[in-house]
Every structure is written in structure tokens, then in C-alpha cells.
Coordinates of C-alpha atoms and ligand atoms in Angstrom, one line a residue:
M1 CA 142.0 97.6 108.5
P2 CA 142.5 100.5 111.0
E3 CA 141.9 99.1 114.4
R4 CA 139.6 102.0 115.3
L5 CA 137.2 100.9 112.6
L6 CA 135.2 98.3 114.3
S7 CA 138.0 95.8 114.8
H8 CA 135.5 93.0 115.4
L9 CA 134.0 93.0 111.8
P10 CA 133.8 89.4 110.4
S11 CA 136.6 88.4 108.0
R12 CA 134.1 86.8 105.7
V13 CA 130.4 87.5 104.6
T14 CA 128.2 85.7 102.3
I15 CA 126.1 87.6 99.7
Y16 CA 122.7 86.3 98.7
E17 CA 121.9 87.5 95.3
V18 CA 118.2 88.3 94.6
G19 CA 118.6 89.9 91.2
P20 CA 116.9 87.4 88.9
R21 CA 114.0 87.2 91.4
D22 CA 113.5 90.4 93.4
G23 CA 115.3 92.3 90.7
L24 CA 113.1 91.3 87.8
Q25 CA 109.8 90.6 89.3
N26 CA 108.8 94.2 89.1
E27 CA 109.7 94.8 85.5
V28 CA 106.6 95.2 83.3
T29 CA 107.9 94.2 80.0
P30 CA 108.7 90.6 79.3
I31 CA 112.3 89.6 79.6
P32 CA 113.3 86.6 77.4
T33 CA 113.9 83.3 79.5
D34 CA 117.2 83.0 77.7
E35 CA 118.4 86.4 79.1
K36 CA 117.3 85.5 82.6
L37 CA 119.5 82.3 82.2
T38 CA 122.4 84.5 80.9
F39 CA 121.9 86.7 83.9
A40 CA 122.1 83.8 86.3
N41 CA 125.1 82.5 84.7
A42 CA 126.9 85.8 84.8
L43 CA 126.1 86.3 88.4
A44 CA 127.6 82.8 89.1
D45 CA 130.6 83.8 87.1
A46 CA 131.1 86.8 89.2
G47 CA 131.5 84.6 92.3
L48 CA 128.1 84.6 93.7
T49 CA 127.2 81.4 95.5
W50 CA 123.5 82.1 96.4
I51 CA 121.4 83.2 93.6
E52 CA 117.6 83.4 94.2
T53 CA 116.7 82.6 90.7
T54 CA 112.8 83.0 90.3
S55 CA 109.4 82.6 92.0
F56 CA 106.8 79.9 91.8
V57 CA 103.9 82.3 92.8
N58 CA 100.6 82.8 90.8
P59 CA 101.8 83.8 87.3
K60 CA 98.8 86.1 87.3
A61 CA 100.2 88.0 90.2
V62 CA 103.7 88.2 88.9
P63 CA 103.6 87.8 85.1
Q64 CA 107.4 88.5 84.8
L65 CA 108.3 85.3 86.5
A66 CA 105.6 83.1 84.7
D67 CA 108.4 81.1 83.1
A68 CA 109.9 80.0 86.5
G69 CA 109.5 76.3 85.4
D70 CA 111.5 76.9 82.2
V71 CA 114.1 78.9 83.9
M72 CA 114.8 76.1 86.6
R73 CA 114.7 73.3 84.0
R74 CA 117.1 74.9 81.8
L75 CA 119.3 76.5 84.3
D76 CA 123.0 75.4 84.0
R77 CA 123.6 74.7 87.9
R78 CA 127.1 75.5 88.7
P79 CA 128.9 73.4 91.3
G80 CA 129.1 75.1 94.6
V81 CA 126.3 77.6 93.7
R82 CA 122.7 77.3 95.3
Y83 CA 119.6 78.5 93.4
P84 CA 116.8 79.1 95.7
V85 CA 113.4 79.9 94.5
L86 CA 110.6 81.6 96.1
V87 CA 107.5 79.5 97.1
P88 CA 104.4 81.0 98.6
N89 CA 102.4 77.6 99.1
E90 CA 102.0 74.0 98.4
R91 CA 101.0 74.6 94.9
G92 CA 104.3 76.6 94.3
M93 CA 106.3 73.8 96.1
E94 CA 104.9 71.0 93.8
R95 CA 105.7 73.1 90.7
A96 CA 109.3 73.9 92.1
L97 CA 110.0 70.3 93.0
E98 CA 109.1 69.2 89.4
T99 CA 112.1 71.3 88.2
G100 CA 114.7 69.7 90.6
I101 CA 115.1 72.7 92.9
D102 CA 117.2 72.0 96.3
A103 CA 116.5 75.2 98.0
I104 CA 113.5 77.6 98.5
A105 CA 112.5 80.8 100.3
L106 CA 109.1 81.2 102.1
F107 CA 108.0 84.8 102.7
A108 CA 105.9 86.0 105.7
A109 CA 105.2 89.7 106.7
A110 CA 105.4 91.2 110.1
S111 CA 102.5 93.5 109.1
E112 CA 98.9 92.2 108.5
A113 CA 98.2 94.9 105.8
F114 CA 101.2 93.9 103.8
S115 CA 100.4 90.2 104.1
Q116 CA 96.9 90.8 102.8
A117 CA 98.2 93.1 99.9
N118 CA 101.1 90.6 99.1
I119 CA 99.6 87.0 99.4
R120 CA 95.8 87.7 100.3
A121 CA 96.3 86.0 103.7
T122 CA 96.7 87.0 107.3
I123 CA 100.1 86.2 108.9
D124 CA 98.5 83.1 110.7
E125 CA 97.1 81.9 107.4
S126 CA 100.5 82.4 105.7
F127 CA 102.1 80.1 108.4
D128 CA 99.2 77.5 107.9
R129 CA 100.2 77.6 104.0
F130 CA 104.0 76.9 104.9
L131 CA 103.4 73.8 107.0
P132 CA 102.8 71.4 103.9
V133 CA 105.6 73.2 102.1
I134 CA 108.0 72.4 105.0
A135 CA 106.8 68.9 105.0
L136 CA 107.7 68.6 101.4
A137 CA 111.0 70.4 101.9
K138 CA 112.0 67.9 104.6
Q139 CA 110.9 64.8 102.5
H140 CA 113.0 66.0 99.6
D141 CA 115.9 67.4 101.4
V142 CA 115.4 71.1 100.3
W143 CA 117.1 73.8 102.2
V144 CA 114.5 76.5 103.5
R145 CA 115.0 80.3 103.8
G146 CA 112.3 82.5 105.4
Y147 CA 111.8 86.2 104.9
V148 CA 110.2 88.7 107.3
S149 CA 108.8 91.3 105.0
T150 CA 108.0 94.8 106.3
A151 CA 110.3 94.2 109.4
F152 CA 110.6 97.8 109.9
H153 CA 108.0 99.7 108.1
C154 CA 104.7 98.8 106.2
P155 CA 103.6 100.7 103.1
Y156 CA 100.0 100.5 104.2
S157 CA 100.0 100.8 108.0
G158 CA 103.3 102.5 108.9
P159 CA 106.0 101.7 111.5
V160 CA 106.0 98.1 112.6
D161 CA 106.5 97.0 116.0
V162 CA 110.1 95.4 116.8
V163 CA 108.6 92.8 119.0
A164 CA 106.0 91.7 116.3
A165 CA 108.8 91.5 113.6
V166 CA 111.1 89.3 115.9
A167 CA 108.2 87.1 116.7
V168 CA 107.7 86.4 113.0
A169 CA 111.3 85.6 112.6
E170 CA 111.1 83.3 115.6
R171 CA 108.2 81.5 114.1
L172 CA 110.0 81.0 110.8
F173 CA 113.0 79.3 112.7
E174 CA 110.4 77.3 114.8
I175 CA 108.7 75.6 111.6
G176 CA 112.1 74.9 110.1
C177 CA 113.7 77.5 108.2
G178 CA 117.5 77.2 108.2
E179 CA 118.0 80.9 107.7
V180 CA 115.7 84.0 108.2
A181 CA 116.1 87.2 106.2
I182 CA 114.9 90.4 107.8
A183 CA 113.5 92.7 105.1
D184 CA 113.2 96.4 104.8
T185 CA 110.5 95.9 102.0
I186 CA 110.3 99.7 101.2
G187 CA 113.9 100.6 102.0
I188 CA 113.4 103.3 104.5
A189 CA 114.9 101.8 107.7
T190 CA 117.5 104.1 109.3
P191 CA 120.7 102.7 111.1
T192 CA 118.8 103.4 114.4
D193 CA 116.0 101.2 113.3
T194 CA 118.3 98.4 112.3
D195 CA 120.2 98.7 115.5
A196 CA 117.0 98.5 117.6
F197 CA 115.7 95.6 115.6
L198 CA 118.9 93.6 115.9
D199 CA 119.2 94.3 119.6
A200 CA 115.8 92.8 120.3
A201 CA 116.4 90.0 117.7
L202 CA 119.8 88.8 118.8
A203 CA 118.6 88.2 122.4
R204 CA 116.5 85.4 120.8
L205 CA 117.8 84.6 117.4
P206 CA 121.1 83.3 116.2
A207 CA 123.1 86.0 114.4
E208 CA 124.7 83.5 112.2
R209 CA 121.5 82.5 110.7
L210 CA 120.0 85.9 110.1
A211 CA 120.3 87.8 106.8
L212 CA 119.5 91.4 106.1
H213 CA 117.5 92.0 103.0
L214 CA 117.6 95.7 102.2
H215 CA 115.8 97.7 99.8
D216 CA 117.6 101.2 99.3
T217 CA 115.0 103.8 98.7
N218 CA 116.6 106.5 100.9
G219 CA 120.3 105.4 100.3
L220 CA 120.7 104.3 103.7
A221 CA 121.2 100.5 102.9
L222 CA 124.9 100.4 103.2
A223 CA 124.8 102.3 106.6
N224 CA 122.5 99.6 107.8
V225 CA 124.9 96.9 106.4
M226 CA 127.5 98.6 108.8
V227 CA 125.1 98.3 111.7
G228 CA 124.4 94.7 110.8
L229 CA 128.2 93.8 110.5
D230 CA 128.7 95.5 113.9
A231 CA 126.0 93.3 115.5
G232 CA 127.5 90.1 114.0
I233 CA 125.4 89.6 110.9
T234 CA 127.4 87.9 108.1
I235 CA 124.8 87.3 105.4
F236 CA 123.5 90.2 103.3
D237 CA 121.2 90.3 100.2
G238 CA 122.1 92.3 97.2
S239 CA 120.5 92.6 93.8
A240 CA 122.9 93.3 90.8
G241 CA 122.3 97.0 89.4
G242 CA 120.1 97.7 92.4
L243 CA 117.3 96.3 90.4
G244 CA 114.1 95.4 92.2
G245 CA 111.1 96.2 94.2
C246 CA 107.8 94.5 95.0
P247 CA 104.7 95.0 92.9
F248 CA 102.6 94.9 96.0
A249 CA 104.8 97.4 98.0
P250 CA 104.3 100.9 96.6
G251 CA 107.5 102.9 97.1
A252 CA 110.0 100.1 97.0
P253 CA 112.0 101.2 93.9
G254 CA 115.2 99.2 94.3
N255 CA 117.3 96.8 96.3
L256 CA 120.8 97.3 97.6
A257 CA 123.1 96.9 94.6
T258 CA 125.3 94.0 95.0
E259 CA 128.2 95.7 93.3
A260 CA 127.9 98.5 96.0
L261 CA 127.8 95.9 98.8
V262 CA 130.8 94.1 97.5
T263 CA 132.7 97.4 97.1
L264 CA 132.0 98.3 100.7
L265 CA 133.0 94.8 101.9
D266 CA 136.3 94.8 99.8
G267 CA 137.1 98.2 101.2
L268 CA 136.7 96.8 104.7
G269 CA 138.9 93.8 103.9
I270 CA 135.9 91.4 104.3
E271 CA 136.1 88.4 102.0
T272 CA 133.1 87.7 99.8
G273 CA 134.5 85.8 96.9
V274 CA 132.5 88.1 94.5
N275 CA 134.0 90.4 91.8
A276 CA 132.3 93.8 91.9
D277 CA 133.2 94.6 88.2
A278 CA 131.8 91.2 87.0
V279 CA 128.5 91.9 88.9
R280 CA 128.4 95.4 87.2
S281 CA 128.9 93.9 83.8
A282 CA 126.0 91.4 84.5
A283 CA 123.8 94.2 85.7
A284 CA 124.7 96.4 82.6
R285 CA 123.7 93.6 80.3
I286 CA 120.3 93.0 81.9
R287 CA 119.7 96.6 82.2
Q288 CA 120.1 96.8 78.4
V289 CA 117.7 93.9 77.9
I290 CA 115.3 95.7 80.1
D291 CA 115.6 99.0 78.3
N292 CA 115.4 97.4 74.8
S293 CA 112.2 95.4 75.8
S294 CA 110.4 98.5 76.9
Ligands
LIG301 P1 95.4 83.4 96.2 O1 94.9 84.2 95.0 O2 95.1 83.7 97.5 O3 95.3 81.8 96.0 O4 97.0 83.5 95.9 P2 94.2 80.8 95.6 O5 94.5 79.6 96.3 O6 92.8 81.4 95.9 O7 94.5 80.6 94.1 C1 94.1 81.6 93.0 C2 94.7 81.2 91.8 O8 96.0 81.3 91.8 C3 94.3 79.7 91.3 O9 94.2 79.8 89.9 C4 95.4 79.0 91.9 O10 95.6 77.7 91.0 C5 96.5 79.9 91.5 P3 92.9 80.1 89.0 O11 91.8 79.1 89.5 O12 92.5 81.4 89.4 O13 93.3 79.8 87.6 N1 97.8 79.6 92.3 C6 99.0 79.4 91.8 N2 99.3 79.1 90.6 C7 100.7 78.9 90.3 N3 101.4 78.8 91.4 C8 101.3 79.0 92.6 C9 99.8 79.3 93.0 N4 99.1 79.5 94.0 C10 97.9 79.7 93.6 N5 102.0 78.9 93.7 C11 99.4 83.6 96.2 C12 98.0 83.3 97.0 C13 100.3 83.7 97.4 C14 99.8 82.5 95.3 C15 99.2 84.9 95.3 O14 98.7 86.0 96.1 C16 100.6 85.3 94.8 O15 101.1 84.6 94.0 N6 101.0 86.4 95.2 C17 102.4 87.0 94.7 C18 103.1 87.4 95.9 C19 104.5 87.8 95.3 O16 105.1 87.2 94.5 N7 104.9 89.0 95.9 C20 106.3 89.3 95.6 C21 107.4 88.6 96.3 S1 107.6 88.8 97.9 C22 108.7 90.1 98.0 O17 109.0 90.6 97.0 C23 109.4 90.5 99.4 C24 110.7 89.9 99.5 O18 111.5 90.4 98.5 C25 111.3 90.5 100.9 C26 111.0 92.0 101.1 O19 111.7 92.7 100.4 O20 110.0 92.3 101.9 C27 110.8 88.4 99.6
LIG302 MG1 112.5 92.4 98.5

């Protein structure tokens, strides 16, 4: 790597794949459970070791992932691959535990308006809901990630105060999250926004346990990844094929494509263990399934 180009970049980065969960949750036409399992297997074959597989939310809120129990019961868990699932409350955790999960992701928001729209609760209420979930996670030795949604911008109330977003991340660590993902839910953060957030966050939070979860509405996600790398972030979320969006966040069309992320990191000489072409093939197949279902 040319020395001039950020010589302090990390030598290895972890990619946390969210395609089967964030990528599919917004698709309206039902995708067969078998195809979801094939997708997860193809992503594991591509070298991804973190695959957020589904979501134990209210199935009426996200019908596409109503088969979460079946998906997790039938999943062919590959050695060395973790398959976290999204959990909003104790009910979701109980459902998830019945399927033998060993990793979950909780999600809080930095904006009250988005919290209400997404989970029908204030930010404080969402933390009240997390407490029994964390207790169960400890009891069952389950790894926990936390998300800070709308860390930069809320689709309902506009720009989000950096201090408020950092405070939510801090609270997630305090209740026991092992990792916290900072989410640009509607994908409009600029590199300057990311830099300002990380500047404030890294004064209080451990860089090695922070992830960036970037939607890519304006095509700036990879530029934000560069800012993250420069600040010492080594965990980045991607969604194969750039699939994704949140049904409760208007204007969030897609996530950062995993294959583009891998291509950038390959080009920088940063190891990921992921094969970009294999991710492209997995994405092409699920895209065909989606197109054929609609
Ligand atoms: P609520 O309506 O406030 O909860 O939902 P409730 O306790 O009043 O229950 C209402 C009904 O839901 C009841 O059923 C419950 O049993 C049921 P009913 O009596 O009507 O038949 N229920 C459940 N059923 C199954 N599993 C559960 C569950 N909980 C309640 N876990 C809740 C609160 C959060 C559950 C609901 O609002 C919900 O599911 N929202 C969906 C939120 C969601 O999935 N959003 C998308 C994911 S987040 C995201 O994409 C952002 C992220 O990618 C980061 C970023 O980009 O920002 C992570
Ligand atoms: Mg998301």
C-alpha cells in the first residue's frame, strides 16, 4: 500500500453481514424460507463469519421475517460462523432462545421520533425492555450487539445531536453489549458527519468494539468507511447486493453492498477473508428470487 495513503490503516477488518435480516426485511413479496437458508449458506461459503440472519420482532410489523423460528431451527450452522438475530424485547428473546441462537442484536435509536415509529416506545422505554433480554442473554451465554439507529439523521426529526447519539451508544455498552453498531439509518451521513461522530465517540468508547452500519442512499457509504478506518474502526456492516432498508424509515433504500466493501478493502490491502465474487453470486441469486416472487 502506498505509504501516503493512510499508512495506519488496520491490516484486518471484520465484515458483519446483514443481508438476510436488514436486506430482506423490507421486501414485500414473501421469500421462501428455503431460499433464505440458501442465501445464508452462500454468504458463509463466501467467507463471511458474522451473518445477521433474521429477526424475532412482531411478525405483524415485519411479515417478511415471520419465519424466523423456522429459519433458525433449520439453519446449517457452519463452524466459525456466528448467526446473530435481531431481538426487540423479552418475547423476542424467548422465541429466539427456543431455536438455539447464541448471538443477538438489540436496537435502540438516538432519536425519539424514530424510536416511536420503529418500536412504539421512547428511548428510555426501549432500555427498560432490554434489561430482561440482557439477563436472559447472560443466563444462556449469548453474545449481544447493540445498534444506535438514526445516529446521524432521523427521517422524522432531522439532524441528530452527536452527544445524544454517543450517549445511547454508551448506555448500550453499560447494559452489557459486547459491540455497538452506529447506524446511518437513512444513509445520508457525509464523511464530515462521520468524522464528527467518531471524534466525540472515541473519546468515550472503545474503537475496537464499535461498528459502522451504513445505508447508502447518497453513495457516500464507502467514503464514510474510509473515515472509519482512519479513526481505527475495524468492524463494518454490509448487505450483499446492497439490499435493504427499514420499513419504518422512509428514504432508506439500501445498505452498503458487501461486495463493494470487500472490493474497497481488498484494494487497500486489508484482509477480510471474504470473496467479493462469491458475495456477488449470492446476491444475484437472491435478487432473482425476489424478482421472480414479485
Ligand atoms: P408493540 O406493538 O409495542 O408491543 O411492539 P406490544 O407488547 O404492545 O405487543 C403487540 C403485539 O405484538 C402482541 O400481539 C404481542 O404478542 C406481539 P397481539 O396481542 O397483537 O397478537 N409481540 C411480539 N410477537 C412476536 N415477537 C415479538 C413480539 N413483541 C410483541 N418479539 C415491537 C413492539 C418492538 C415488538 C414492535 O413494534 C415491532 O416488532 N417492531 C418492528 C421493529 C423492526 O423490526 N424494525 C426494523 C428493524 S430495526 C432496523 O432495521 C434498523 C437497523 O438496521 C439499524 C439501522 O439501520 O438504523 C437495526
Ligand atoms: Mg439498517
